Amino acid sequence: MTVALVAAWPLGRLCRSAPANPCDWPWWQAGVFLGAVALLVSTQGAGGLGVQNWDWIKHNAILKDLIERPWPVVYDQMKQPVALIYYVAYYLPASLVGKAFGWEAANLAIYLWTIAGCFLAGLWLWSLSGGRWWLVLACLLFFSGWDLVGDALWKPTQWRNNFDGEWWNSLWTLPSNLTLIAYAPHQAIPGWLFTALLISSLERVNKVPPLGGIFALSLLWSPFVTVGLGLLYLFWNGVSRRRWTEGIRQLWCPANLAAALLLAVLVMYFQSRSAPVRFPPSLTSEPQVVQRGELYITPIERGFAKFLPAYTGTLLLEFGLLAVLILLALPRQASQERRWVYVAGGTLVLLPWIHYGAYNDLVMRVCIPPLFVLQLIALRTLTSCASTPPAGRQIAWSPALLVVLAVGALYPLNMLRITGQRFAERSWDWVYIPPTAEVPDLFKQQRQTREQLFFIGQYVGSVRSPFFTHLAKPVPEKTPKKADAPRSSPQP
């Protein structure tokens, strides 16, 4: 925790010294903004409010273990103890509340924590774009690709009531903001906030960017987000030798070096998952099931006949049309915004070629930073066109950009419609916090899903790794159970 605070110090200075937005934002607008964010979060399951989808079974299990067990969490359900090796930053504040006040208080805390994170992401969108508050709010809540169109084209009989319609191509998904709030707030919130910090730091050329703190602390929240940020930084510098030389020189400043220790500790922590662990047969999936989550080149493994239609559809429906219209609508002098579009577009073009994770988590989570960049630049483009009269070709492209965003918003609106149906099915009971006795642990979930995926392998690792050997507190040895004493034979 001390190392994390040291690494966060330069980020705090960046936030305090961020330039004020030239647009006034009255308190009533901020209040409406916060209320709308809270209302939306209240429908998607955080803290037991709204309808929890199947991913919350895992969220609840991790939160429960962080409350009931010492940190770092170690399990002794097997012959060899294993540890929880996961990006748990999202759960830690709520688990501290739970240790002090109980399970229901922890659920309230994670609900408020989720609202706070989404609200801060909205504030960053407003600060960096200068857009009108209602436009920023609409973008935060309803930004999406044309998933409803893709689902209608690929699965014409299912799209109306398909809450997971973003999987229309069956190979990967680029999730909408609402999907991220519903399924993965633990990855969405850091993805949005750290991307905003990265954009703010790189655009302020007269300041040393706190890249060390951004990358180290993002790793504490989500390694996939860290990869996405790294790709943005890689494409931002491009092939310019001057930019790379300047970037390397800036990394040697004390603020960035302070984060190197945290980065090293976290790398050792996550490396524990790659250490060998022998699972019993009841927790083992078949080899072909395990292979679904391994790293491979998608067109080679799945075949070009299946890859190319999905890839072409993704380029057109998910981000390609949006990126092209942004470039057409931007003023000629907006070179920095054009550069960000190329950076985000290049990242998104690359991602579908690589597969990793049972549900292709690499694409699904690494795309969060570049998608945030696109929605930010779209807001800047619309704000620029509204503040200054567009010239020539921009006149037609600005309304077209609005139409593209509006069509994308149909998918999250359909998700909300389906959520309303689910509310009606349970008699509009808004709050349901499952009792701790009904929350299955990670090992029970593995037994239930072992034929579909190697679930437990995503969350546990060996306690014999360098992290637990040299940095963590000693793991107590598992004491073997005493054999029952032989019963005496009855006396004749």
Short mmCIF file of C-alpha atoms in Angstrom, two decimals:
data_model
loop_
_atom_site.label_atom_id
_atom_site.label_comp_id
_atom_site.label_asym_id
_atom_site.label_seq_id
_atom_site.Cartn_x
_atom_site.Cartn_y
_atom_site.Cartn_z
CA MET A 1 0.00 0.00 0.00
CA THR A 2 2.88 2.37 0.82
CA VAL A 3 4.50 1.69 -2.54
CA ALA A 4 1.20 2.35 -4.30
CA LEU A 5 0.81 5.70 -2.54
CA VAL A 6 4.34 6.71 -3.55
CA ALA A 7 3.61 5.79 -7.16
CA ALA A 8 0.30 7.67 -7.08
CA TRP A 9 1.84 10.92 -5.85
CA PRO A 10 2.79 12.28 -9.31
CA LEU A 11 -0.68 11.39 -10.61
CA GLY A 12 -2.25 13.42 -7.83
CA ARG A 13 -0.10 16.39 -8.81
CA LEU A 14 -1.21 15.96 -12.44
CA CYS A 15 -4.89 16.00 -11.46
CA ARG A 16 -4.49 19.08 -9.24
CA SER A 17 -2.61 21.02 -11.90
CA ALA A 18 -4.88 20.08 -14.82
CA PRO A 19 -5.97 23.13 -16.77
CA ALA A 20 -9.43 24.42 -15.98
CA ASN A 21 -12.05 23.85 -18.63
CA PRO A 22 -13.08 27.07 -20.33
CA CYS A 23 -16.77 26.09 -20.11
CA ASP A 24 -18.70 26.75 -16.93
CA TRP A 25 -20.47 23.74 -15.45
CA PRO A 26 -23.03 24.81 -12.82
CA TRP A 27 -23.58 22.62 -9.79
CA TRP A 28 -27.08 21.65 -10.90
CA GLN A 29 -25.63 20.18 -14.08
CA ALA A 30 -23.10 18.19 -12.07
CA GLY A 31 -25.93 17.00 -9.84
CA VAL A 32 -28.03 15.83 -12.78
CA PHE A 33 -24.97 14.17 -14.28
CA LEU A 34 -24.22 12.32 -11.04
CA GLY A 35 -27.87 11.32 -10.60
CA ALA A 36 -28.07 9.88 -14.11
CA VAL A 37 -24.85 7.91 -13.62
CA ALA A 38 -26.10 6.58 -10.27
CA LEU A 39 -29.44 5.58 -11.80
CA LEU A 40 -27.79 3.66 -14.62
CA VAL A 41 -25.34 1.90 -12.29
CA SER A 42 -28.30 0.99 -10.07
CA THR A 43 -29.79 -1.13 -12.86
CA GLN A 44 -26.72 -3.27 -13.63
CA GLY A 45 -26.00 -5.22 -10.45
CA ALA A 46 -23.23 -3.45 -8.52
CA GLY A 47 -23.76 -4.03 -4.81
CA GLY A 48 -26.92 -6.05 -5.43
CA LEU A 49 -28.84 -3.13 -6.96
CA GLY A 50 -30.43 -3.95 -10.26
CA VAL A 51 -30.05 -7.21 -12.16
CA GLN A 52 -26.77 -9.05 -11.64
CA ASN A 53 -25.59 -10.99 -14.68
CA TRP A 54 -23.62 -14.23 -14.43
CA ASP A 55 -20.27 -12.42 -14.10
CA TRP A 56 -21.30 -11.09 -10.71
CA ILE A 57 -21.12 -14.63 -9.30
CA LYS A 58 -17.36 -14.31 -9.68
CA HIS A 59 -17.30 -10.72 -8.39
CA ASN A 60 -19.23 -11.72 -5.27
CA ALA A 61 -16.96 -14.72 -4.65
CA ILE A 62 -13.81 -12.60 -4.79
CA LEU A 63 -15.31 -9.90 -2.56
CA LYS A 64 -16.43 -12.51 -0.04
CA ASP A 65 -12.97 -14.12 0.11
CA LEU A 66 -11.26 -10.73 0.54
CA ILE A 67 -13.59 -10.02 3.47
CA GLU A 68 -13.41 -13.38 5.23
CA ARG A 69 -9.76 -14.31 4.63
CA PRO A 70 -6.44 -12.61 5.48
CA TRP A 71 -4.54 -10.86 2.69
CA PRO A 72 -3.03 -12.14 0.46
CA VAL A 73 -5.85 -14.66 0.13
CA VAL A 74 -4.67 -18.28 0.32
CA TYR A 75 -6.89 -21.32 -0.23
CA ASP A 76 -6.24 -24.72 1.33
CA GLN A 77 -8.95 -26.71 -0.48
CA MET A 78 -6.28 -28.71 -2.32
CA LYS A 79 -3.29 -30.77 -1.23
CA GLN A 80 -1.05 -27.84 -2.20
CA PRO A 81 -2.23 -24.37 -1.02
CA VAL A 82 -2.90 -21.85 -3.78
CA ALA A 83 -3.36 -18.08 -3.66
CA LEU A 84 -5.78 -15.66 -5.24
CA ILE A 85 -3.80 -14.08 -8.09
CA TYR A 86 -6.07 -11.48 -9.60
CA TYR A 87 -6.37 -7.73 -10.12
CA VAL A 88 -8.31 -7.00 -6.95
CA ALA A 89 -7.94 -3.21 -6.64
CA TYR A 90 -11.63 -2.67 -7.44
CA TYR A 91 -12.69 -4.89 -4.54
CA LEU A 92 -10.23 -3.76 -1.84
CA PRO A 93 -12.04 -0.67 -0.46
CA ALA A 94 -15.35 -2.54 -0.22
CA SER A 95 -13.65 -5.55 1.38
CA LEU A 96 -12.16 -3.28 4.06
CA VAL A 97 -15.65 -1.98 4.77
CA GLY A 98 -16.87 -5.58 4.88
CA LYS A 99 -14.22 -6.63 7.37
CA ALA A 100 -15.40 -3.84 9.68
CA PHE A 101 -19.16 -3.79 9.13
CA GLY A 102 -20.18 -6.98 7.32
CA TRP A 103 -21.32 -8.30 3.96
CA GLU A 104 -24.21 -5.93 3.27
CA ALA A 105 -22.08 -2.88 4.07
CA ALA A 106 -19.44 -4.17 1.64
CA ASN A 107 -22.06 -4.40 -1.11
CA LEU A 108 -23.18 -0.84 -0.43
CA ALA A 109 -19.54 0.26 -0.56
CA ILE A 110 -18.85 -1.40 -3.92
CA TYR A 111 -22.03 0.16 -5.31
CA LEU A 112 -20.94 3.66 -4.24
CA TRP A 113 -17.38 2.92 -5.42
CA THR A 114 -18.71 2.03 -8.88
CA ILE A 115 -20.78 5.21 -9.08
CA ALA A 116 -17.78 7.30 -8.02
CA GLY A 117 -15.55 5.71 -10.67
CA CYS A 118 -18.06 6.21 -13.48
CA PHE A 119 -18.71 9.79 -12.37
CA LEU A 120 -14.98 10.57 -12.34
CA ALA A 121 -14.68 9.13 -15.85
CA GLY A 122 -17.46 11.48 -16.94
CA LEU A 123 -15.68 14.43 -15.33
CA TRP A 124 -12.52 13.56 -17.25
CA LEU A 125 -14.48 13.31 -20.50
CA TRP A 126 -15.94 16.76 -19.86
CA SER A 127 -12.60 18.28 -18.81
CA LEU A 128 -10.68 16.93 -21.79
CA SER A 129 -13.37 17.56 -24.40
CA GLY A 130 -14.98 20.81 -23.24
CA GLY A 131 -18.29 19.44 -24.48
CA ARG A 132 -21.77 20.25 -23.24
CA TRP A 133 -22.66 18.30 -20.10
CA TRP A 134 -25.63 16.49 -21.62
CA LEU A 135 -23.60 15.41 -24.64
CA VAL A 136 -20.81 14.12 -22.39
CA LEU A 137 -23.39 12.28 -20.27
CA ALA A 138 -24.99 10.66 -23.31
CA CYS A 139 -21.58 9.57 -24.59
CA LEU A 140 -20.55 8.10 -21.23
CA LEU A 141 -23.76 6.10 -20.81
CA PHE A 142 -24.58 5.10 -24.40
CA PHE A 143 -21.34 4.99 -26.39
CA SER A 144 -21.25 1.81 -28.46
CA GLY A 145 -20.48 0.42 -31.87
CA TRP A 146 -23.22 -0.72 -34.21
CA ASP A 147 -23.71 -3.97 -32.28
CA LEU A 148 -27.46 -4.02 -32.78
CA VAL A 149 -26.88 -3.87 -36.54
CA GLY A 150 -24.22 -6.57 -36.40
CA ASP A 151 -26.42 -8.80 -34.27
CA ALA A 152 -29.37 -8.30 -36.62
CA LEU A 153 -27.21 -9.21 -39.64
CA TRP A 154 -25.40 -12.20 -38.12
CA LYS A 155 -28.24 -13.50 -35.90
CA PRO A 156 -31.48 -12.16 -37.36
CA THR A 157 -33.71 -14.29 -35.10
CA GLN A 158 -32.07 -13.43 -31.75
CA TRP A 159 -31.14 -9.76 -31.71
CA ARG A 160 -34.30 -8.33 -30.13
CA ASN A 161 -33.84 -9.96 -26.73
CA ASN A 162 -30.11 -10.69 -26.81
CA PHE A 163 -28.42 -8.99 -23.84
CA ASP A 164 -25.05 -10.22 -25.13
CA GLY A 165 -25.54 -9.07 -28.70
CA GLU A 166 -21.98 -7.70 -28.89
CA TRP A 167 -20.88 -11.28 -29.52
CA TRP A 168 -22.52 -11.19 -32.94
CA ASN A 169 -19.36 -12.46 -34.68
CA SER A 170 -18.62 -15.15 -32.02
CA LEU A 171 -14.86 -14.44 -32.05
CA TRP A 172 -14.46 -11.25 -30.02
CA THR A 173 -16.34 -8.22 -28.77
CA LEU A 174 -15.63 -4.52 -28.44
CA PRO A 175 -17.98 -3.75 -25.54
CA SER A 176 -20.15 -0.71 -25.08
CA ASN A 177 -19.79 1.43 -21.97
CA LEU A 178 -23.01 0.01 -20.54
CA THR A 179 -21.77 -3.54 -21.09
CA LEU A 180 -18.60 -2.70 -19.21
CA ILE A 181 -20.60 -1.29 -16.30
CA ALA A 182 -22.81 -4.39 -16.28
CA TYR A 183 -20.08 -7.02 -16.55
CA ALA A 184 -16.66 -5.57 -15.80
CA PRO A 185 -16.65 -2.32 -13.79
CA HIS A 186 -13.39 -3.52 -12.25
CA GLN A 187 -11.78 -3.09 -15.69
CA ALA A 188 -13.88 -0.29 -17.18
CA ILE A 189 -13.25 2.28 -14.46
CA PRO A 190 -9.44 2.00 -14.48
CA GLY A 191 -9.47 1.79 -18.27
CA TRP A 192 -11.30 5.09 -18.55
CA LEU A 193 -9.47 6.94 -15.78
CA PHE A 194 -5.93 5.89 -16.66
CA THR A 195 -6.52 6.60 -20.34
CA ALA A 196 -7.68 10.09 -19.40
CA LEU A 197 -4.53 10.55 -17.31
CA LEU A 198 -2.37 9.32 -20.19
CA ILE A 199 -4.02 11.69 -22.70
CA SER A 200 -3.76 14.63 -20.32
CA SER A 201 -0.09 13.96 -19.59
CA LEU A 202 0.96 13.43 -23.22
CA GLU A 203 -0.84 16.53 -24.46
CA ARG A 204 0.90 18.77 -21.91
CA VAL A 205 4.23 18.93 -23.68
CA ASN A 206 5.75 21.32 -21.14
CA LYS A 207 5.38 18.82 -18.29
CA VAL A 208 7.10 15.50 -17.58
CA PRO A 209 4.38 12.84 -17.95
CA PRO A 210 4.02 10.53 -14.91
CA LEU A 211 4.13 7.44 -17.11
CA GLY A 212 5.60 5.27 -14.39
CA GLY A 213 2.69 5.90 -12.06
CA ILE A 214 0.12 5.47 -14.82
CA PHE A 215 1.43 2.09 -15.99
CA ALA A 216 2.29 0.71 -12.54
CA LEU A 217 -1.01 1.63 -10.93
CA SER A 218 -3.02 0.47 -13.94
CA LEU A 219 -1.34 -2.93 -13.54
CA LEU A 220 -2.69 -3.04 -9.98
CA TRP A 221 -6.19 -2.60 -11.44
CA SER A 222 -6.01 -4.56 -14.70
CA PRO A 223 -3.06 -5.91 -16.72
CA PHE A 224 -5.22 -5.82 -19.86
CA VAL A 225 -5.76 -2.09 -19.40
CA THR A 226 -1.99 -1.70 -18.99
CA VAL A 227 -1.46 -3.44 -22.32
CA GLY A 228 -4.00 -1.12 -23.95
CA LEU A 229 -2.27 1.94 -22.51
CA GLY A 230 1.08 0.60 -23.67
CA LEU A 231 -0.19 0.20 -27.22
CA LEU A 232 -1.54 3.75 -27.22
CA TYR A 233 1.82 5.05 -26.04
CA LEU A 234 3.63 2.93 -28.63
CA PHE A 235 1.50 4.25 -31.51
CA TRP A 236 1.64 7.81 -30.12
CA ASN A 237 5.43 7.83 -30.41
CA GLY A 238 5.34 5.95 -33.70
CA VAL A 239 8.64 5.77 -35.54
CA SER A 240 9.85 9.17 -34.41
CA ARG A 241 13.31 8.83 -32.95
CA ARG A 242 12.98 12.22 -31.27
CA ARG A 243 9.80 11.23 -29.42
CA TRP A 244 11.31 7.97 -28.20
CA THR A 245 14.51 9.67 -27.07
CA GLU A 246 12.52 12.30 -25.20
CA GLY A 247 10.21 9.67 -23.70
CA ILE A 248 13.09 7.54 -22.42
CA ARG A 249 14.75 10.63 -20.95
CA GLN A 250 11.56 11.56 -19.12
CA LEU A 251 11.24 8.08 -17.63
CA TRP A 252 14.40 8.71 -15.61
CA CYS A 253 12.84 11.45 -13.55
CA PRO A 254 12.32 10.67 -9.81
CA ALA A 255 8.52 10.62 -10.12
CA ASN A 256 8.60 7.85 -12.71
CA LEU A 257 11.35 5.89 -11.01
CA ALA A 258 9.30 5.86 -7.81
CA ALA A 259 6.75 3.67 -9.57
CA ALA A 260 9.34 1.12 -10.75
CA LEU A 261 9.29 -0.64 -7.38
CA LEU A 262 5.52 -1.07 -7.48
CA LEU A 263 5.74 -2.31 -11.06
CA ALA A 264 8.33 -4.93 -10.07
CA VAL A 265 6.25 -6.12 -7.11
CA LEU A 266 3.12 -6.47 -9.23
CA VAL A 267 4.94 -8.33 -12.00
CA MET A 268 6.18 -10.81 -9.39
CA TYR A 269 2.67 -11.12 -7.98
CA PHE A 270 1.04 -11.89 -11.34
CA GLN A 271 3.92 -14.20 -12.28
CA SER A 272 2.67 -16.50 -9.50
CA ARG A 273 -0.14 -17.59 -11.80
CA SER A 274 2.34 -19.07 -14.27
CA ALA A 275 4.04 -21.18 -11.60
CA PRO A 276 3.02 -24.86 -11.82
CA VAL A 277 0.01 -25.97 -9.78
CA ARG A 278 -1.31 -29.54 -9.68
CA PHE A 279 -5.09 -29.53 -9.64
CA PRO A 280 -7.09 -32.59 -8.59
CA PRO A 281 -9.25 -34.30 -11.24
CA SER A 282 -12.42 -32.66 -9.88
CA LEU A 283 -10.96 -29.22 -10.70
CA THR A 284 -9.33 -30.08 -14.02
CA SER A 285 -10.77 -29.32 -17.44
CA GLU A 286 -10.08 -31.30 -20.59
CA PRO A 287 -7.03 -30.18 -22.62
CA GLN A 288 -9.18 -28.91 -25.48
CA VAL A 289 -11.12 -26.76 -22.98
CA VAL A 290 -7.92 -25.32 -21.52
CA GLN A 291 -6.62 -24.55 -25.02
CA ARG A 292 -9.55 -22.20 -25.68
CA GLY A 293 -7.98 -19.67 -23.35
CA GLU A 294 -4.43 -19.90 -24.68
CA LEU A 295 -2.59 -17.32 -26.77
CA TYR A 296 -2.83 -17.83 -30.52
CA ILE A 297 -3.11 -16.03 -33.86
CA THR A 298 -6.84 -15.91 -34.55
CA PRO A 299 -6.94 -16.37 -38.38
CA ILE A 300 -4.48 -19.28 -38.18
CA GLU A 301 -6.28 -21.08 -35.36
CA ARG A 302 -9.89 -20.34 -36.39
CA GLY A 303 -9.38 -20.13 -40.14
CA PHE A 304 -9.46 -17.16 -42.52
CA ALA A 305 -12.90 -18.16 -43.79
CA LYS A 306 -14.37 -17.39 -40.37
CA PHE A 307 -11.97 -14.60 -39.45
CA LEU A 308 -12.27 -12.31 -42.48
CA PRO A 309 -16.08 -11.73 -42.39
CA ALA A 310 -15.94 -11.07 -38.65
CA TYR A 311 -12.92 -8.78 -39.02
CA THR A 312 -14.45 -6.82 -41.91
CA GLY A 313 -17.71 -6.40 -40.03
CA THR A 314 -15.82 -5.20 -36.95
CA LEU A 315 -13.87 -2.62 -38.93
CA LEU A 316 -17.05 -1.21 -40.44
CA LEU A 317 -19.58 -1.50 -37.62
CA GLU A 318 -17.57 -1.14 -34.42
CA PHE A 319 -15.14 1.72 -34.99
CA GLY A 320 -14.04 2.19 -38.61
CA LEU A 321 -16.96 4.31 -39.80
CA LEU A 322 -16.81 6.39 -36.63
CA ALA A 323 -13.07 7.02 -36.98
CA VAL A 324 -13.40 8.03 -40.66
CA LEU A 325 -16.22 10.49 -39.91
CA ILE A 326 -14.25 12.03 -37.05
CA LEU A 327 -11.32 12.62 -39.40
CA LEU A 328 -13.60 14.15 -42.01
CA ALA A 329 -15.39 16.42 -39.52
CA LEU A 330 -12.28 17.64 -37.69
CA PRO A 331 -10.92 21.08 -38.58
CA ARG A 332 -7.73 21.01 -40.62
CA GLN A 333 -5.70 22.51 -37.78
CA ALA A 334 -6.71 19.78 -35.30
CA SER A 335 -3.53 17.78 -35.86
CA GLN A 336 -3.37 16.46 -32.31
CA GLU A 337 -6.90 15.05 -32.50
CA ARG A 338 -6.14 13.41 -35.84
CA ARG A 339 -3.11 11.80 -34.31
CA TRP A 340 -5.20 10.35 -31.48
CA VAL A 341 -7.67 8.88 -34.01
CA TYR A 342 -4.81 7.16 -35.85
CA VAL A 343 -3.40 5.90 -32.53
CA ALA A 344 -6.72 4.45 -31.35
CA GLY A 345 -7.62 3.10 -34.79
CA GLY A 346 -4.25 1.41 -35.20
CA THR A 347 -4.65 -0.30 -31.84
CA LEU A 348 -8.16 -1.54 -32.64
CA VAL A 349 -7.14 -2.76 -36.11
CA LEU A 350 -4.41 -4.89 -34.54
CA LEU A 351 -6.29 -6.46 -31.61
CA PRO A 352 -8.59 -9.00 -33.36
CA TRP A 353 -5.60 -10.82 -34.82
CA ILE A 354 -4.53 -12.05 -31.38
CA HIS A 355 -6.59 -14.27 -29.07
CA TYR A 356 -6.04 -14.83 -25.37
CA GLY A 357 -8.46 -15.91 -22.66
CA ALA A 358 -11.48 -18.19 -22.59
CA TYR A 359 -13.69 -15.33 -23.82
CA ASN A 360 -10.90 -13.57 -25.74
CA ASP A 361 -10.27 -11.23 -22.82
CA LEU A 362 -7.32 -9.71 -24.66
CA VAL A 363 -9.54 -8.03 -27.26
CA MET A 364 -12.46 -7.46 -24.90
CA ARG A 365 -10.44 -5.54 -22.27
CA VAL A 366 -7.39 -4.15 -24.09
CA CYS A 367 -9.81 -2.25 -26.36
CA ILE A 368 -11.10 -0.14 -23.42
CA PRO A 369 -8.40 2.59 -23.69
CA PRO A 370 -8.59 3.08 -27.49
CA LEU A 371 -12.39 3.14 -27.41
CA PHE A 372 -12.24 5.80 -24.70
CA VAL A 373 -9.92 7.82 -26.97
CA LEU A 374 -12.42 7.61 -29.82
CA GLN A 375 -15.35 8.79 -27.73
CA LEU A 376 -13.27 11.66 -26.37
CA ILE A 377 -12.17 12.82 -29.83
CA ALA A 378 -15.74 12.46 -31.10
CA LEU A 379 -16.85 14.81 -28.32
CA ARG A 380 -14.07 17.26 -29.17
CA THR A 381 -15.08 17.16 -32.82
CA LEU A 382 -18.74 17.87 -32.09
CA THR A 383 -17.80 20.62 -29.64
CA SER A 384 -15.50 22.25 -32.18
CA CYS A 385 -18.18 22.16 -34.87
CA ALA A 386 -20.73 23.66 -32.48
CA SER A 387 -18.48 26.49 -31.29
CA THR A 388 -17.13 27.53 -34.69
CA PRO A 389 -19.12 27.48 -37.94
CA PRO A 390 -17.98 24.47 -39.97
CA ALA A 391 -16.48 25.18 -43.33
CA GLY A 392 -16.96 23.38 -46.60
CA ARG A 393 -16.89 19.60 -46.27
CA GLN A 394 -17.34 19.73 -42.48
CA ILE A 395 -20.95 20.90 -42.82
CA ALA A 396 -22.17 17.46 -43.90
CA TRP A 397 -19.86 15.32 -41.78
CA SER A 398 -20.79 16.67 -38.35
CA PRO A 399 -24.47 15.57 -38.60
CA ALA A 400 -23.29 12.25 -40.04
CA LEU A 401 -21.06 11.77 -36.98
CA LEU A 402 -24.06 12.39 -34.71
CA VAL A 403 -26.08 9.82 -36.67
CA VAL A 404 -23.35 7.20 -36.28
CA LEU A 405 -23.21 7.78 -32.51
CA ALA A 406 -27.02 7.68 -32.29
CA VAL A 407 -27.23 4.34 -34.15
CA GLY A 408 -24.57 2.95 -31.80
CA ALA A 409 -26.63 4.08 -28.80
CA LEU A 410 -29.50 1.82 -29.90
CA TYR A 411 -27.66 -1.21 -28.53
CA PRO A 412 -27.32 -0.01 -24.89
CA LEU A 413 -30.89 1.27 -25.08
CA ASN A 414 -31.96 -2.24 -26.07
CA MET A 415 -29.96 -3.59 -23.12
CA LEU A 416 -31.91 -1.30 -20.82
CA ARG A 417 -35.17 -2.53 -22.34
CA ILE A 418 -34.15 -6.12 -21.61
CA THR A 419 -33.12 -5.10 -18.09
CA GLY A 420 -36.60 -3.67 -17.60
CA GLN A 421 -38.10 -7.01 -18.64
CA ARG A 422 -35.93 -8.79 -16.10
CA PHE A 423 -37.04 -6.37 -13.40
CA ALA A 424 -40.66 -7.13 -14.27
CA GLU A 425 -40.00 -10.87 -14.02
CA ARG A 426 -38.92 -10.45 -10.41
CA SER A 427 -41.80 -8.10 -9.51
CA TRP A 428 -39.65 -4.97 -9.69
CA ASP A 429 -37.60 -6.00 -6.68
CA TRP A 430 -34.74 -3.53 -7.12
CA VAL A 431 -32.28 -4.81 -4.50
CA TYR A 432 -31.11 -8.35 -3.93
CA ILE A 433 -27.88 -9.01 -2.02
CA PRO A 434 -27.24 -12.75 -2.05
CA PRO A 435 -26.50 -14.18 1.42
CA THR A 436 -22.87 -15.20 1.83
CA ALA A 437 -23.94 -18.83 2.23
CA GLU A 438 -25.37 -18.70 -1.31
CA VAL A 439 -22.22 -17.24 -2.90
CA PRO A 440 -20.28 -20.16 -4.48
CA ASP A 441 -16.53 -19.93 -4.10
CA LEU A 442 -14.18 -20.07 -7.07
CA PHE A 443 -13.59 -23.79 -6.65
CA LYS A 444 -17.30 -24.63 -6.76
CA GLN A 445 -17.67 -22.45 -9.86
CA GLN A 446 -14.85 -24.41 -11.49
CA ARG A 447 -16.63 -27.70 -10.79
CA GLN A 448 -19.80 -26.27 -12.34
CA THR A 449 -18.08 -24.95 -15.48
CA ARG A 450 -15.16 -27.36 -15.98
CA GLU A 451 -16.65 -28.74 -19.19
CA GLN A 452 -16.93 -25.24 -20.76
CA LEU A 453 -13.77 -23.47 -19.58
CA PHE A 454 -10.82 -23.72 -17.21
CA PHE A 455 -12.32 -21.15 -14.84
CA ILE A 456 -10.10 -21.57 -11.79
CA GLY A 457 -6.89 -21.12 -13.79
CA GLN A 458 -7.74 -17.43 -14.27
CA TYR A 459 -7.79 -16.68 -10.55
CA VAL A 460 -5.32 -18.77 -8.56
CA GLY A 461 -1.58 -19.36 -8.60
CA SER A 462 1.19 -21.08 -6.70
CA VAL A 463 2.33 -19.98 -3.24
CA ARG A 464 5.81 -21.29 -4.11
CA SER A 465 6.48 -18.40 -6.48
CA PRO A 466 9.14 -15.72 -5.77
CA PHE A 467 6.45 -13.26 -4.62
CA PHE A 468 5.18 -15.49 -1.84
CA THR A 469 8.63 -16.81 -1.03
CA HIS A 470 10.35 -13.43 -0.63
CA LEU A 471 7.75 -10.64 -0.35
CA ALA A 472 4.50 -11.93 1.13
CA LYS A 473 4.03 -13.05 4.70
CA PRO A 474 4.77 -16.75 5.25
CA VAL A 475 2.02 -19.11 4.11
CA PRO A 476 1.18 -21.59 6.88
CA GLU A 477 1.74 -25.19 5.95
CA LYS A 478 -1.40 -27.23 5.58
CA THR A 479 -1.65 -29.63 8.48
CA PRO A 480 -2.73 -33.12 7.46
CA LYS A 481 -5.94 -34.34 8.95
CA LYS A 482 -5.50 -36.81 11.78
CA ALA A 483 -6.57 -40.33 11.02
CA ASP A 484 -9.47 -41.60 13.02
CA ALA A 485 -8.44 -43.80 15.90
CA PRO A 486 -9.36 -47.45 15.35
CA ARG A 487 -12.48 -48.43 17.12
CA SER A 488 -12.24 -51.21 19.69
CA SER A 489 -14.08 -54.36 18.91
CA PRO A 490 -17.12 -55.03 21.06
CA GLN A 491 -16.57 -57.27 24.07
CA PRO A 492 -18.19 -60.63 23.90
#
